[in-house]
PDB file of C-alpha atoms in Angstrom:
ATOM      1  CA  PHE A   1     -19.176 -45.089 -30.131  1.00 40.00           C
ATOM      2  CA  ILE A   2     -22.288 -47.049 -30.807  1.00 43.00           C
ATOM      3  CA  SER A   3     -21.586 -50.605 -31.717  1.00 46.00           C
ATOM      4  CA  GLU A   4     -23.013 -51.593 -35.036  1.00 48.00           C
ATOM      5  CA  ILE A   5     -24.662 -54.777 -36.125  1.00 48.00           C
ATOM      6  CA  ARG A   6     -23.817 -55.989 -39.555  1.00 47.00           C
ATOM      7  CA  THR A   7     -26.897 -56.997 -41.502  1.00 46.00           C
ATOM      8  CA  GLY A   8     -27.000 -58.198 -45.059  1.00 47.00           C
ATOM      9  CA  GLN A   9     -26.821 -54.781 -46.703  1.00 46.00           C
ATOM     10  CA  LYS A  10     -25.696 -52.053 -44.324  1.00 50.00           C
ATOM     11  CA  ASN A  11     -24.569 -51.313 -40.810  1.00 49.00           C
ATOM     12  CA  ILE A  12     -27.354 -50.472 -38.332  1.00 47.00           C
ATOM     13  CA  PRO A  13     -26.652 -49.173 -34.830  1.00 48.00           C
ATOM     14  CA  SER A  14     -27.734 -51.720 -32.176  1.00 45.00           C
ATOM     15  CA  LYS A  15     -29.981 -49.249 -30.335  1.00 45.00           C
ATOM     16  CA  MET A  16     -32.136 -48.909 -33.441  1.00 46.00           C
ATOM     17  CA  ALA A  17     -32.027 -52.615 -34.290  1.00 53.00           C
ATOM     18  CA  ASP A  18     -33.255 -54.020 -30.970  1.00 71.00           C
ATOM     19  CA  PRO A  19     -36.738 -52.433 -30.865  1.00 73.00           C
ATOM     20  CA  GLU A  20     -37.244 -53.026 -34.557  1.00 77.00           C
ATOM     21  CA  LEU A  21     -36.205 -56.655 -34.282  1.00 78.00           C
ATOM     22  CA  GLU A  22     -38.423 -57.173 -31.258  1.00 79.00           C
ATOM     23  CA  ALA A  23     -41.414 -55.699 -33.094  1.00 79.00           C
ATOM     24  CA  ILE A  24     -40.789 -57.901 -36.125  1.00 83.00           C
ATOM     25  CA  ARG A  25     -40.366 -60.985 -33.928  1.00 83.00           C
ATOM     26  CA  ALA A  26     -43.558 -60.216 -32.016  1.00 84.00           C
ATOM     27  CA  ARG A  27     -45.562 -59.810 -35.235  1.00 83.00           C
ATOM     28  CA  ARG A  28     -44.155 -63.028 -36.654  1.00 84.00           C
ATOM     29  CA  MET A  29     -44.889 -64.973 -33.450  1.00 82.00           C
ATOM     30  CA  ALA A  30     -48.477 -63.676 -33.463  1.00 81.00           C
ATOM     31  CA  GLU A  31     -48.909 -64.777 -37.078  1.00 81.00           C
ATOM     32  CA  LEU A  32     -47.514 -68.226 -36.349  1.00 79.00           C
ATOM     33  CA  GLN A  33     -49.723 -68.667 -33.301  1.00 75.00           C
ATOM     34  CA  GLN A  34     -52.810 -67.758 -35.292  1.00 73.00           C
ATOM     35  CA  GLN A  35     -51.861 -70.214 -38.032  1.00 72.00           C
ATOM     36  CA  MET A  36     -51.146 -72.986 -35.545  1.00 72.00           C
ATOM     37  CA  GLY A  37     -54.207 -72.268 -33.401  1.00 65.00           C
ATOM     38  CA  GLY A  38     -52.078 -71.668 -30.298  1.00 57.00           C
ATOM     39  CA  GLY A  39     -53.345 -68.190 -29.549  1.00 53.00           C
ATOM     40  CA  GLY A  40     -57.014 -69.137 -29.682  1.00 63.00           C
ATOM     41  CA  ASP A  41     -58.495 -67.579 -26.559  1.00 75.00           C
ATOM     42  CA  GLU A  42     -61.419 -66.455 -28.691  1.00 78.00           C
ATOM     43  CA  GLN A  43     -61.749 -69.946 -30.152  1.00 79.00           C
ATOM     44  CA  LYS A  44     -61.729 -71.517 -26.693  1.00 84.00           C
ATOM     45  CA  ALA A  45     -64.362 -69.083 -25.452  1.00 84.00           C
ATOM     46  CA  GLU A  46     -66.486 -69.750 -28.530  1.00 85.00           C
ATOM     47  CA  GLN A  47     -66.157 -73.506 -28.039  1.00 86.00           C
ATOM     48  CA  ARG A  48     -67.150 -73.217 -24.357  1.00 88.00           C
ATOM     49  CA  ALA A  49     -70.173 -71.130 -25.357  1.00 89.00           C
ATOM     50  CA  ARG A  50     -71.214 -73.762 -27.919  1.00 89.00           C
ATOM     51  CA  GLN A  51     -70.859 -76.548 -25.339  1.00 89.00           C
ATOM     52  CA  GLU A  52     -72.886 -74.587 -22.802  1.00 88.00           C
ATOM     53  CA  GLU A  53     -75.590 -73.957 -25.404  1.00 89.00           C
ATOM     54  CA  MET A  54     -75.723 -77.668 -26.301  1.00 88.00           C
ATOM     55  CA  LYS A  55     -75.980 -78.578 -22.607  1.00 88.00           C
ATOM     56  CA  ASN A  56     -78.813 -76.099 -22.088  1.00 87.00           C
ATOM     57  CA  THR A  57     -80.645 -77.449 -25.134  1.00 87.00           C
ATOM     58  CA  LEU A  58     -80.332 -81.024 -23.873  1.00 87.00           C
ATOM     59  CA  LEU A  59     -81.493 -80.067 -20.391  1.00 88.00           C
ATOM     60  CA  ALA A  60     -84.456 -78.134 -21.811  1.00 88.00           C
ATOM     61  CA  GLY A  61     -85.508 -81.313 -23.624  1.00 88.00           C
ATOM     62  CA  ILE A  62     -85.080 -83.489 -20.532  1.00 89.00           C
ATOM     63  CA  LEU A  63     -86.567 -81.283 -17.787  1.00 90.00           C
ATOM     64  CA  ASP A  64     -89.933 -79.604 -17.528  1.00 92.00           C
ATOM     65  CA  GLN A  65     -90.094 -75.914 -16.589  1.00 92.00           C
ATOM     66  CA  ALA A  66     -90.437 -76.380 -12.802  1.00 92.00           C
ATOM     67  CA  ALA A  67     -87.549 -78.865 -12.650  1.00 91.00           C
ATOM     68  CA  ARG A  68     -85.383 -76.596 -14.783  1.00 92.00           C
ATOM     69  CA  SER A  69     -86.113 -73.696 -12.443  1.00 92.00           C
ATOM     70  CA  ARG A  70     -85.213 -75.805  -9.396  1.00 93.00           C
ATOM     71  CA  LEU A  71     -81.949 -76.899 -11.007  1.00 92.00           C
ATOM     72  CA  ASN A  72     -81.035 -73.290 -11.870  1.00 92.00           C
ATOM     73  CA  ASN A  73     -81.724 -72.241  -8.266  1.00 93.00           C
ATOM     74  CA  LEU A  74     -79.487 -75.056  -7.051  1.00 92.00           C
ATOM     75  CA  LYS A  75     -76.708 -73.892  -9.370  1.00 91.00           C
ATOM     76  CA  LEU A  76     -76.960 -70.391  -7.926  1.00 93.00           C
ATOM     77  CA  VAL A  77     -76.494 -71.689  -4.385  1.00 93.00           C
ATOM     78  CA  LYS A  78     -74.195 -74.659  -4.947  1.00 90.00           C
ATOM     79  CA  GLN A  79     -72.396 -74.371  -8.288  1.00 90.00           C
ATOM     80  CA  GLU A  80     -70.508 -77.696  -8.119  1.00 89.00           C
ATOM     81  CA  LYS A  81     -73.520 -79.720  -7.049  1.00 90.00           C
ATOM     82  CA  GLY A  82     -75.695 -78.153  -9.756  1.00 90.00           C
ATOM     83  CA  GLU A  83     -73.143 -78.926 -12.457  1.00 89.00           C
ATOM     84  CA  MET A  84     -72.754 -82.477 -11.163  1.00 89.00           C
ATOM     85  CA  VAL A  85     -76.530 -83.017 -11.361  1.00 90.00           C
ATOM     86  CA  GLU A  86     -76.640 -81.492 -14.856  1.00 90.00           C
ATOM     87  CA  ASN A  87     -73.879 -83.824 -16.062  1.00 88.00           C
ATOM     88  CA  MET A  88     -75.611 -86.786 -14.450  1.00 89.00           C
ATOM     89  CA  LEU A  89     -78.905 -85.925 -16.169  1.00 90.00           C
ATOM     90  CA  ILE A  90     -77.173 -85.578 -19.533  1.00 88.00           C
ATOM     91  CA  GLN A  91     -75.475 -88.957 -19.091  1.00 89.00           C
ATOM     92  CA  MET A  92     -78.782 -90.545 -18.142  1.00 88.00           C
ATOM     93  CA  ALA A  93     -80.424 -89.080 -21.247  1.00 86.00           C
ATOM     94  CA  GLN A  94     -77.604 -90.241 -23.517  1.00 86.00           C
ATOM     95  CA  ALA A  95     -77.805 -93.737 -22.042  1.00 87.00           C
ATOM     96  CA  GLY A  96     -81.569 -93.835 -22.691  1.00 86.00           C
ATOM     97  CA  GLN A  97     -82.534 -93.961 -19.014  1.00 87.00           C
ATOM     98  CA  VAL A  98     -84.839 -90.947 -19.278  1.00 83.00           C
ATOM     99  CA  GLN A  99     -88.337 -91.573 -20.586  1.00 85.00           C
ATOM    100  CA  GLY A 100     -90.157 -88.316 -21.323  1.00 86.00           C
ATOM    101  CA  LYS A 101     -89.542 -85.152 -19.351  1.00 89.00           C
ATOM    102  CA  ILE A 102     -88.346 -85.206 -15.766  1.00 89.00           C
ATOM    103  CA  GLY A 103     -90.670 -83.376 -13.418  1.00 90.00           C
ATOM    104  CA  GLU A 104     -89.882 -81.529 -10.239  1.00 90.00           C
ATOM    105  CA  ASP A 105     -90.673 -84.521  -8.006  1.00 92.00           C
ATOM    106  CA  GLN A 106     -88.357 -86.799  -9.985  1.00 91.00           C
ATOM    107  CA  LEU A 107     -85.629 -84.160  -9.838  1.00 91.00           C
ATOM    108  CA  LYS A 108     -86.079 -83.959  -6.054  1.00 92.00           C
ATOM    109  CA  ASN A 109     -85.505 -87.726  -5.842  1.00 91.00           C
ATOM    110  CA  ILE A 110     -82.368 -87.426  -7.960  1.00 89.00           C
ATOM    111  CA  LEU A 111     -81.128 -84.560  -5.790  1.00 90.00           C
ATOM    112  CA  GLU A 112     -81.721 -86.608  -2.637  1.00 90.00           C
ATOM    113  CA  ARG A 113     -79.674 -89.483  -4.078  1.00 88.00           C
ATOM    114  CA  VAL A 114     -76.861 -87.101  -4.987  1.00 86.00           C
ATOM    115  CA  SER A 115     -76.971 -85.536  -1.512  1.00 86.00           C
ATOM    116  CA  GLU A 116     -76.663 -88.966   0.098  1.00 84.00           C
ATOM    117  CA  GLN A 117     -73.642 -89.756  -2.055  1.00 82.00           C
ATOM    118  CA  THR A 118     -71.901 -86.459  -1.298  1.00 78.00           C
ATOM    119  CA  LYS A 119     -72.485 -86.342   2.454  1.00 75.00           C
ATOM    120  CA  PRO A 120     -69.403 -85.785   4.574  1.00 70.00           C
ATOM    121  CA  VAL A 121     -68.078 -89.114   5.793  1.00 71.00           C
ATOM    122  CA  GLY A 122     -66.885 -88.396   9.298  1.00 75.00           C
ATOM    123  CA  LYS A 123     -67.668 -86.239  12.250  1.00 78.00           C
ATOM    124  CA  VAL A 124     -65.339 -83.960  14.081  1.00 78.00           C
ATOM    125  CA  LYS A 125     -65.225 -84.480  17.837  1.00 82.00           C
ATOM    126  CA  PHE A 126     -63.847 -81.865  20.150  1.00 82.00           C
ATOM    127  CA  GLN A 127     -62.185 -83.228  23.216  1.00 83.00           C
ATOM    128  CA  ARG A 128     -61.588 -80.488  25.689  1.00 82.00           C
ATOM    129  CA  ARG A 129     -58.723 -80.603  28.098  1.00 80.00           C
ATOM    130  CA  LYS A 130     -59.554 -80.762  31.718  1.00 75.00           C
ATOM    131  CA  VAL A 131     -57.920 -78.112  33.783  1.00 68.00           C
ATOM    132  CA  PHE A 132     -56.464 -79.460  37.005  1.00 65.00           C
ATOM    133  CA  ASP A 133     -57.195 -76.263  38.881  1.00 59.00           C
ATOM    134  CA  ASP A 134     -60.940 -76.451  38.192  1.00 56.00           C
ATOM    135  CA  ASP A 135     -63.237 -75.584  41.142  1.00 59.00           C
ATOM    136  CA  SER A 136     -66.051 -77.846  39.885  1.00 58.00           C
ATOM    137  CA  ASP A 137     -64.221 -80.922  41.251  1.00 56.00           C
ATOM    138  CA  ASP A 138     -64.491 -79.616  44.821  1.00 57.00           C
ATOM    139  CA  ASP A 139     -68.293 -80.099  44.962  1.00 55.00           C
ATOM    140  CA  TYR A 140     -68.287 -83.760  46.110  1.00 55.00           C
TER     141      TYR A 140
END
């Protein structure tokens, strides 16, 4: 015997009810997520694209063509460092510290300052063990 689930109007076998209920629940959850903005992967991607476009527009206004090319090359090689320099340039522009367009020489100076700040702090020293059975000690 197939157990039956009592709904409001008639008896429905449970094997038929489970997939139907799951489909209805899934549709309802999708609707609620769209209304609440929870399922907004497209919205997040669109927002990231807008932010990236705004950043590129700001950088195009701050940097001349040669400096922009150098910064793009840096981002290809060292992604984190390039993004850090971009954010620093944007902050400088928003604070009013940038007068006119930054040339390649000025960008080089900024990159040197950033490199000095991000240098590794310590050195690694290798201390090798001396082997007691070494023949080089017998030369004296």
